[in-house]
mmCIF file of C-alpha atoms in Angstrom:
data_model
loop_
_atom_site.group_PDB
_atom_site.id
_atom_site.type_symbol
_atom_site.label_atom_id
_atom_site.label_comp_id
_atom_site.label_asym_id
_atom_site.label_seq_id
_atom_site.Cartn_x
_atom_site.Cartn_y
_atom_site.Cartn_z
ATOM 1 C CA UNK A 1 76.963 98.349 63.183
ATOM 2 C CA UNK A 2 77.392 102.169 64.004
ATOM 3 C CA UNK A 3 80.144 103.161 66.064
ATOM 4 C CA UNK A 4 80.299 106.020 67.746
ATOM 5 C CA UNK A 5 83.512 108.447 67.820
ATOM 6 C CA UNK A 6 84.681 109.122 71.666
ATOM 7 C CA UNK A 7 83.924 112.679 73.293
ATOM 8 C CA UNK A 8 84.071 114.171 76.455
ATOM 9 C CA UNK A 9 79.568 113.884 76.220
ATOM 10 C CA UNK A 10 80.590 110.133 76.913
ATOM 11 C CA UNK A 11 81.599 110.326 80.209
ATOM 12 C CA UNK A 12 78.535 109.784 81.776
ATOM 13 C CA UNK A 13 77.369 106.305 79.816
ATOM 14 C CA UNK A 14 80.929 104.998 80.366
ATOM 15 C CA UNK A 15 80.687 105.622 83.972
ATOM 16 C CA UNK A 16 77.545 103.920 84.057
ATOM 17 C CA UNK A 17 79.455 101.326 82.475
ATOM 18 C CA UNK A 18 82.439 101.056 84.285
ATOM 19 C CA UNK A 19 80.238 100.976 87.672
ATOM 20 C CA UNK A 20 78.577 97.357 86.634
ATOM 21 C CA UNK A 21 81.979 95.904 88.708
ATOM 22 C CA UNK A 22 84.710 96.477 90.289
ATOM 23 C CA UNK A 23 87.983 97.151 88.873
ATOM 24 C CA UNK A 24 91.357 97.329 89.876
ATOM 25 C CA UNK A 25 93.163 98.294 86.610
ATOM 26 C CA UNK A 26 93.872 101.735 86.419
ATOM 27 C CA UNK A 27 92.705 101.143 82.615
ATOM 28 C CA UNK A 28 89.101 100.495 83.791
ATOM 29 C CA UNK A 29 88.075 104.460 83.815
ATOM 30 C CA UNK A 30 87.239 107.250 81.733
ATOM 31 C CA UNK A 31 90.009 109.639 82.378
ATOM 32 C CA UNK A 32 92.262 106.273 81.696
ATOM 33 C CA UNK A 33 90.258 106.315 77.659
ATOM 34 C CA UNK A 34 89.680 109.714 77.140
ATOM 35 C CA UNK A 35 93.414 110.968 77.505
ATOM 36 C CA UNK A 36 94.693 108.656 74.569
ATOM 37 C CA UNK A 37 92.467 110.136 72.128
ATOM 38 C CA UNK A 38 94.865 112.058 69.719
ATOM 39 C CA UNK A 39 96.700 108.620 69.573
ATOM 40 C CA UNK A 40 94.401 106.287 68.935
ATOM 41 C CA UNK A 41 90.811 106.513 67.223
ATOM 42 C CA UNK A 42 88.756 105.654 69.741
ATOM 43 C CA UNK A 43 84.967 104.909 69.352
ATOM 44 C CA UNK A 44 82.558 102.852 70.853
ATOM 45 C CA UNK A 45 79.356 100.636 70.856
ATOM 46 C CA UNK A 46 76.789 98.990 73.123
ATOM 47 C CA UNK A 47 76.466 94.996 72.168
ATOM 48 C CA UNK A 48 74.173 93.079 73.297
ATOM 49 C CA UNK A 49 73.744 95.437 75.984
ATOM 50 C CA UNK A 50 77.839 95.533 76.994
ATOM 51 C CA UNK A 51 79.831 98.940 76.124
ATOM 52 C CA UNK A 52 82.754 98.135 73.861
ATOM 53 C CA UNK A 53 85.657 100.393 73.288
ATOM 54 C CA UNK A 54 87.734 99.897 70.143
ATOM 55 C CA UNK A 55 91.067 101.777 69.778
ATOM 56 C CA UNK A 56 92.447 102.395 66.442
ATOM 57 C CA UNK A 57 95.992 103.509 64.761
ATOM 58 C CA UNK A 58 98.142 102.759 61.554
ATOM 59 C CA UNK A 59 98.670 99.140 62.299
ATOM 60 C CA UNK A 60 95.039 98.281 63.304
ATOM 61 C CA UNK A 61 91.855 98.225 65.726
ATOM 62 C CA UNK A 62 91.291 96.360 69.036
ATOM 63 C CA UNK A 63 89.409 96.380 72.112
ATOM 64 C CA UNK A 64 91.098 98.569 75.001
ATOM 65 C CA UNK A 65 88.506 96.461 77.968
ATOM 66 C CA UNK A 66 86.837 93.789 78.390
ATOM 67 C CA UNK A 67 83.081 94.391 77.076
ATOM 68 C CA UNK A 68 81.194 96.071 80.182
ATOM 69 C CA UNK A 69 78.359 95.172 80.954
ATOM 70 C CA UNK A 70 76.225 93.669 84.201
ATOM 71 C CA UNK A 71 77.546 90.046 83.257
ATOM 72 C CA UNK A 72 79.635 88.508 80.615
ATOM 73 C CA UNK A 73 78.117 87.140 77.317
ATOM 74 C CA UNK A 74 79.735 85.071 75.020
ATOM 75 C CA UNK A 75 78.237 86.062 72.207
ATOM 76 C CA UNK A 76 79.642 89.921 72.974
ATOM 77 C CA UNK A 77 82.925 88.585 72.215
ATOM 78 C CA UNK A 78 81.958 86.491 69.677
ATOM 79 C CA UNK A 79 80.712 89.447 68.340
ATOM 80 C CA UNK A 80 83.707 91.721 69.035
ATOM 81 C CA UNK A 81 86.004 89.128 67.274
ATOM 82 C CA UNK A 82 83.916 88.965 64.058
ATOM 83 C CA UNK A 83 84.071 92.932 63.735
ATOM 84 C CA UNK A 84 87.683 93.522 64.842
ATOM 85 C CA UNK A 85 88.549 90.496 61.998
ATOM 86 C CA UNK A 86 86.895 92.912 59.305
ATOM 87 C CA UNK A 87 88.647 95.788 60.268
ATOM 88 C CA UNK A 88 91.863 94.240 60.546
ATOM 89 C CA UNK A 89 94.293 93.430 57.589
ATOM 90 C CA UNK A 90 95.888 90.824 59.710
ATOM 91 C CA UNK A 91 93.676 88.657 61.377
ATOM 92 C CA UNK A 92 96.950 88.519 63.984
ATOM 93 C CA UNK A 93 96.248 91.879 65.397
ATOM 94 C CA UNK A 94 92.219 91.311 66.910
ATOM 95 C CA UNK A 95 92.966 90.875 70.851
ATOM 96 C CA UNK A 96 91.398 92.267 73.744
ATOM 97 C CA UNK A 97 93.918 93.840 76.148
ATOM 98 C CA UNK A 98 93.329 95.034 79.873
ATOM 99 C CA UNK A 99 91.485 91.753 81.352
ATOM 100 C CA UNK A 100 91.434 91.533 84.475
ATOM 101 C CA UNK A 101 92.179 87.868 86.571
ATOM 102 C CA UNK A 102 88.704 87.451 87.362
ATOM 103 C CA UNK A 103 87.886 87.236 83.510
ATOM 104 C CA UNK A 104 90.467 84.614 82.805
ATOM 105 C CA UNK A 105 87.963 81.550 83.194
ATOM 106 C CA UNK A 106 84.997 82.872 81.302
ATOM 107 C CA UNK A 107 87.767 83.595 77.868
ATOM 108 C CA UNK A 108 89.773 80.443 78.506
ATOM 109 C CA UNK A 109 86.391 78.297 78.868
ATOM 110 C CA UNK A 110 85.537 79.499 75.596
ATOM 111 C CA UNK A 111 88.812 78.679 73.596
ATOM 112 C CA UNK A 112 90.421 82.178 73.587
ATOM 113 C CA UNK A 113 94.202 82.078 74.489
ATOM 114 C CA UNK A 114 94.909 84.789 77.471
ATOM 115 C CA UNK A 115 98.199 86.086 78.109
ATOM 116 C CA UNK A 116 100.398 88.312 80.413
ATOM 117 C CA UNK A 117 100.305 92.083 79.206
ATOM 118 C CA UNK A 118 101.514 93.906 82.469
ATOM 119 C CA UNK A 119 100.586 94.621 85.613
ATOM 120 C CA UNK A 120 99.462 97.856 87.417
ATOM 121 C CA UNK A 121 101.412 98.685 90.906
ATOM 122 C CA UNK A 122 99.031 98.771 94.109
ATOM 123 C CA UNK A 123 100.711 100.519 96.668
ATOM 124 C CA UNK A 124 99.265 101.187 100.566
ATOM 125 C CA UNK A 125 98.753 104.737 100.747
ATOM 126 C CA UNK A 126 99.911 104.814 104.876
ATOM 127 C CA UNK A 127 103.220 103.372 103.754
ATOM 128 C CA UNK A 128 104.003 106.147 100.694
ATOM 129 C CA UNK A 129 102.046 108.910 103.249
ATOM 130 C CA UNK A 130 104.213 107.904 106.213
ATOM 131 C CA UNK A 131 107.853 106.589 104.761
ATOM 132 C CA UNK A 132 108.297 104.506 107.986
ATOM 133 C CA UNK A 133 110.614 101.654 109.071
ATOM 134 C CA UNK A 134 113.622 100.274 107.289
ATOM 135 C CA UNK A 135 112.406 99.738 103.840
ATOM 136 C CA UNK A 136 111.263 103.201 103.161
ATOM 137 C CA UNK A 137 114.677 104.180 104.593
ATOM 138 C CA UNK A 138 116.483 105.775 101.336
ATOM 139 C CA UNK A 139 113.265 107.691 100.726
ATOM 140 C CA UNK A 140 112.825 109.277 103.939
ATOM 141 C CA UNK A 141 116.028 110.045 103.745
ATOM 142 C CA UNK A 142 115.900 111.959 100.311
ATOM 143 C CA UNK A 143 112.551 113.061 101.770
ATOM 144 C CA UNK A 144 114.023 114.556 104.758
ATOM 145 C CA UNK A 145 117.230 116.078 102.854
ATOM 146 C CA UNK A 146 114.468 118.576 100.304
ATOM 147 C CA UNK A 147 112.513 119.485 102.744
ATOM 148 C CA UNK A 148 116.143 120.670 104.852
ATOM 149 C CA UNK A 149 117.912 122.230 101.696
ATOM 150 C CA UNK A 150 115.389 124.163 100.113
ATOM 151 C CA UNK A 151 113.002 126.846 100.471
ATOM 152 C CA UNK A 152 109.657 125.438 98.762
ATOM 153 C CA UNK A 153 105.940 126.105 98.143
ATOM 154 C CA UNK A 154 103.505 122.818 98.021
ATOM 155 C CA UNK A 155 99.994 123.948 96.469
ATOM 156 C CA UNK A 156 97.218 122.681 94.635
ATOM 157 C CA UNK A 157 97.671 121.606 91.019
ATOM 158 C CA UNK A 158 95.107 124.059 88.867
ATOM 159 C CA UNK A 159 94.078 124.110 85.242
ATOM 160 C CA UNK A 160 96.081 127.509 85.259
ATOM 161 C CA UNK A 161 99.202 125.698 85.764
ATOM 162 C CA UNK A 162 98.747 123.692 82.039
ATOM 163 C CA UNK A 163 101.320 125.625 81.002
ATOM 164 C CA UNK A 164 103.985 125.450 83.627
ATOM 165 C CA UNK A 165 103.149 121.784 83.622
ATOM 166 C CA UNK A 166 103.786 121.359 80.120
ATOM 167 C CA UNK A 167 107.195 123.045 80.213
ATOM 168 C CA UNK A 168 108.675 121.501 83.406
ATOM 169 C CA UNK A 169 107.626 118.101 81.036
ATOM 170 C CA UNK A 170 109.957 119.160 78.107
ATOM 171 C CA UNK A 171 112.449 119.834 80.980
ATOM 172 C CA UNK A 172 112.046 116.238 82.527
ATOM 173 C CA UNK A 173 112.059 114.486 78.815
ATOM 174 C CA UNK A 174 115.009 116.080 77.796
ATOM 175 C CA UNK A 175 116.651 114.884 81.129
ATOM 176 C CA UNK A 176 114.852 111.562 80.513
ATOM 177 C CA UNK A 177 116.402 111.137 77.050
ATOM 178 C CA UNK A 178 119.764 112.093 77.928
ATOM 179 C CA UNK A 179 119.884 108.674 80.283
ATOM 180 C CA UNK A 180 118.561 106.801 78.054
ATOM 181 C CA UNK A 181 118.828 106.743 73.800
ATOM 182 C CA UNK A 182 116.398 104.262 73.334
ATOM 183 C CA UNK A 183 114.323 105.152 70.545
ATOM 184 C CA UNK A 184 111.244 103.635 71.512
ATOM 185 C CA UNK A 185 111.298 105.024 74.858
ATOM 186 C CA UNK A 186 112.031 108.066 73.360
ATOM 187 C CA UNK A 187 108.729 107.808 71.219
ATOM 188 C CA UNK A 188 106.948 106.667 74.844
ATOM 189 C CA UNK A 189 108.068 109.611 76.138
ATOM 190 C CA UNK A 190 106.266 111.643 72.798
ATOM 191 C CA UNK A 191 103.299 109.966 73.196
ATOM 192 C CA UNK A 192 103.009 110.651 77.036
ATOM 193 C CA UNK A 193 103.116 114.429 76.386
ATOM 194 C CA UNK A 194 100.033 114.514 73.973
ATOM 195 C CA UNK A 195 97.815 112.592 76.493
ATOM 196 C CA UNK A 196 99.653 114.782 79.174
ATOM 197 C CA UNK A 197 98.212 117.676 77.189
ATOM 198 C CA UNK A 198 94.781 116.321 76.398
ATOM 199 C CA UNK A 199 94.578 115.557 80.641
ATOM 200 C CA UNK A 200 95.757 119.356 81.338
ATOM 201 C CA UNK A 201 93.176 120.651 78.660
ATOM 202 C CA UNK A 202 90.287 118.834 80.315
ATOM 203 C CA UNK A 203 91.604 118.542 83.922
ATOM 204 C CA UNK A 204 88.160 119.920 85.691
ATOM 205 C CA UNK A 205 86.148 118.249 83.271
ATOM 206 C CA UNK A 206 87.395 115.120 83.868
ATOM 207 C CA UNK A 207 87.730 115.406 87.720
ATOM 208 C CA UNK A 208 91.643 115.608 88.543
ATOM 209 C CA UNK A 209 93.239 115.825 91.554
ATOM 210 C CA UNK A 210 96.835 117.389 91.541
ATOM 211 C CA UNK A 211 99.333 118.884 93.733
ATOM 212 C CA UNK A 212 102.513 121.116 92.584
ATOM 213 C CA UNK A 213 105.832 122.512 94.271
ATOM 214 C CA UNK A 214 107.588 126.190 93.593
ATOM 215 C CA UNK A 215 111.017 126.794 94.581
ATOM 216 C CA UNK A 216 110.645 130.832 94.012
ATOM 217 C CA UNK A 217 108.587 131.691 91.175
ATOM 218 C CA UNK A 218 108.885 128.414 89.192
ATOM 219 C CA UNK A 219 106.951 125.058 89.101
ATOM 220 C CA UNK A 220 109.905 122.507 89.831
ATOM 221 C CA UNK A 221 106.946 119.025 90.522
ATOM 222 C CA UNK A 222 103.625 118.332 89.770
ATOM 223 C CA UNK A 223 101.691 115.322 89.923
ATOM 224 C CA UNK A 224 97.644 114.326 89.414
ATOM 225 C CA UNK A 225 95.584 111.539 89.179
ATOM 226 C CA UNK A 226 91.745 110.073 89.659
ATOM 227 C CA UNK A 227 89.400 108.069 91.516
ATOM 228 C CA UNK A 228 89.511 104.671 90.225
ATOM 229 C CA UNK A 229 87.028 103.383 92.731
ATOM 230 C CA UNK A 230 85.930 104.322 96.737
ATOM 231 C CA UNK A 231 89.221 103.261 98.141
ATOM 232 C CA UNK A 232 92.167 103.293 95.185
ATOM 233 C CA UNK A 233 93.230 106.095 93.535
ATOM 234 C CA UNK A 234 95.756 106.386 90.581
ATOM 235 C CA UNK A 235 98.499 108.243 89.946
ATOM 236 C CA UNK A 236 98.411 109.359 86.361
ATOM 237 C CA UNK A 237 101.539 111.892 86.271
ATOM 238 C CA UNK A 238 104.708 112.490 88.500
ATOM 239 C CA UNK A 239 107.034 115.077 86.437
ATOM 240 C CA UNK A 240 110.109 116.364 88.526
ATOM 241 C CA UNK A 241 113.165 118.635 87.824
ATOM 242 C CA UNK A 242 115.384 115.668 88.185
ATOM 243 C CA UNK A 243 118.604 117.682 89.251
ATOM 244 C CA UNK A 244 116.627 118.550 92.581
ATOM 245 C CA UNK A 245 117.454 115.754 95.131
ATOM 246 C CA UNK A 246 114.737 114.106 97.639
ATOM 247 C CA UNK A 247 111.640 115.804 95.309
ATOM 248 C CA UNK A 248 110.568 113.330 94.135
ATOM 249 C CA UNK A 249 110.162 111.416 96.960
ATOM 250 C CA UNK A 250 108.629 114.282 98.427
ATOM 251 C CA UNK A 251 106.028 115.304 96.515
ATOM 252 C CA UNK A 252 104.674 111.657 96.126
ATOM 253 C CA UNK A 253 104.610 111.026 99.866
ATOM 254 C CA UNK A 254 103.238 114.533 100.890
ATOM 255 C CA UNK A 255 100.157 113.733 98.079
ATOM 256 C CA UNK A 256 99.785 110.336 99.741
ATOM 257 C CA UNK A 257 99.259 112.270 102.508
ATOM 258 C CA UNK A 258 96.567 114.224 101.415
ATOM 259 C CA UNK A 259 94.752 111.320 100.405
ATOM 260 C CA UNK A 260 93.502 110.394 103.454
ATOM 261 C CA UNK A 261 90.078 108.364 101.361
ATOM 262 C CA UNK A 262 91.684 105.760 99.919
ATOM 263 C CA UNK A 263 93.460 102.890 101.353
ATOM 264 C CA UNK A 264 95.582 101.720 98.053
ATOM 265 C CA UNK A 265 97.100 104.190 95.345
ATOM 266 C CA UNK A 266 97.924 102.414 91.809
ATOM 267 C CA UNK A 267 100.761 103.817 90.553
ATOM 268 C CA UNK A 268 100.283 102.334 87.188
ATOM 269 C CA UNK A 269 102.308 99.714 84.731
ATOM 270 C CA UNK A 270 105.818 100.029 84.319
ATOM 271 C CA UNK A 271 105.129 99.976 80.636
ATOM 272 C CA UNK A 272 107.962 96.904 79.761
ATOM 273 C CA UNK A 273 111.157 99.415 81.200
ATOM 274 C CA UNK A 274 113.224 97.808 83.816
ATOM 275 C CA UNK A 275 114.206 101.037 85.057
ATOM 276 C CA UNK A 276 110.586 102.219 85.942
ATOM 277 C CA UNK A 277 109.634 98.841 86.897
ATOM 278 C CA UNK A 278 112.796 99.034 89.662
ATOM 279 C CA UNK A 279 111.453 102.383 90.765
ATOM 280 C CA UNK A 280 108.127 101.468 91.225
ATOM 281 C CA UNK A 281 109.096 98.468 92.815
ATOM 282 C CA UNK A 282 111.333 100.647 95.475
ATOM 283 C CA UNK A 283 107.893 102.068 97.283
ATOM 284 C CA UNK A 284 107.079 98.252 98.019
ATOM 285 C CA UNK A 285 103.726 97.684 96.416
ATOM 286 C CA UNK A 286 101.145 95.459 98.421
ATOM 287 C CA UNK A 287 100.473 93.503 95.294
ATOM 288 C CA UNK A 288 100.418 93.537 91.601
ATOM 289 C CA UNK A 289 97.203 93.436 89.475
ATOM 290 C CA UNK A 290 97.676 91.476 86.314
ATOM 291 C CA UNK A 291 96.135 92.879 82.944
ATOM 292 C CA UNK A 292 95.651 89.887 80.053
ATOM 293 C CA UNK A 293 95.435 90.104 76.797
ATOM 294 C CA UNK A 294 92.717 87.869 75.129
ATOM 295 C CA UNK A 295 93.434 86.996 71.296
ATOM 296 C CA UNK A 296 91.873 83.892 69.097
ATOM 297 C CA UNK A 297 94.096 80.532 69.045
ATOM 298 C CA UNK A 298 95.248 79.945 65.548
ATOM 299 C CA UNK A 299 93.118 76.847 65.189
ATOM 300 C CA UNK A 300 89.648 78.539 66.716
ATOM 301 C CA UNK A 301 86.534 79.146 64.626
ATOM 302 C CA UNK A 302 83.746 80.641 65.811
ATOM 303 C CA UNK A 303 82.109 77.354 65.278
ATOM 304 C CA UNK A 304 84.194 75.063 67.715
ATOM 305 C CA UNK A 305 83.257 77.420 70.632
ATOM 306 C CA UNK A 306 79.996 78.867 70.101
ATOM 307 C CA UNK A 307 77.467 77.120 72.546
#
């Protein structure tokens, strides 16, 4: 079987795709693929009439979604398994990650063990646009103290701005990585720039939506994101000068405001760190949408579950 090396050409067959169902995973779009490319090898491959996207790197290859397609087939990830196993040095490494709750029943029915990966952060845009009540108290506050102290421009985010945007980020990780020596969130931190980079490089292609904030001549906030479906949007990036009090909280709440389509914005996974999980936790999220990961049991053949 032929698979076929991801480009920007793809968009419109993954949309296709992607717009069988539902989703409420911020991993369930385009932008959400396309952006990890200089990390991961990323190809793809219609089977048996379901769009399956295999990501690559130096310890092996699995499937970034569940197979897309109008409904699910077995023997799709039957299928998947079978190829991923002769790809893979370790037979350990073949999962599927990113399935969503309403999948569980079809992979557990056929043998497949499912378990907890993350879980993205659904937020109700009113609440982040308006900051009322007591439990947005500490952020109106910080809100209400930026907008008092300083003397600020709020614009639309351009693809003129790359880089601006891509300074005030080696700003932000260097303040990042002074709180926190952690190697490997160091390395997240690395790997967030270069799919940063590959989002600025293709921001109109892939349809982005961004805001930014001057204080005098220099770029101090920005922040973008995407359509995940007719009423949830994501927010992919929110970079801040961190010495600047109440920004933050102002720049997220006056995009929220703009916003004004969607009823939910997913502000993501908190990617395993405690400290974003308590932040993202802090704007009081309506809910949390589980992602699964889907891997063979040690004692499954293909045989056993095969109908």
């Amino acid at each position: 079987m032929e698979l076929n090396k991801l480009s920007l050409q793809d968009k419109k067959i993954f949309d296709e795709y992607l717009g069988f169902d539902r989703h409420g995973l911020s991993a369930y779009s385009f932008v959400n693929i396309y952006i990890w490319k200089e990390l991961f090898d990323i190809s793809w491959a219609i089977i048996e009439k379901a769009l399956c996207v295999f990501f690559q790197d130096n310890i092996g290859v699995f499937l970034y979604l569940a197979p897309l397609a109008k409904k699910n087939n077995p023997e799709v990830v039957f299928s998947v398994f079978e190829i991923l196993g002769s790809l893979n040095r370790n037979p350990e490494f073949s999962h599927i990650e990113n399935i969503e709750e309403k999948g569980l029943n079809f992979y557990r029915k056929l043998g497949f063990e499912c378990s907890l990966k993350s879980h993205d952060y659904i937020c109700g845009r009113q609440g982040l646009a308006g900051l009322k009540g007591n439990k947005f108290k500490s952020k109106r506050a910080s809100y209400n103290y930026f907008i008092k102290h300083f003397d600020y421009q709020y614009q639309k985010l351009l693809p003129k701005d790359q880089r601006e945007c891509l300074g005030l980020y080696s700003l932000w990780v260097k303040q990042r990585k002074s709180g926190n020596p952690e190697r490997i969130y160091q390395g997240m931190l690395e790997d967030s720039r270069s799919s940063l980079k590959e989002a600025l490089d293709n921001y109109s292609k892939l349809g982005f939506r961004g805001a930014k904030v001057k204080i005098g001549p220099e770029l101090k906030a920005f922040t973008f994101g995407f359509e995940l479906n007719k009423d949830t949007f994501c927010i992919l990036y929110e970079i801040t000068d961190l010495t600047i009090k109440g920004l933050a909280q102002f720049i997220f709440s006056k995009f929220a405001q703009e916003l004004k389509n969607y009823e939910y914005i997913n502000i993501m996974d908190d990617s395993g760190l405690d400290n974003l999980k308590r932040v993202k936790l802090s704007y009081h999220p309506n809910r949390l949408e589980p992602a699964y990961i889907v891997r063979r049991k040690h004692e499954q053949t293909y045989d056993k579950v095969k109908p």
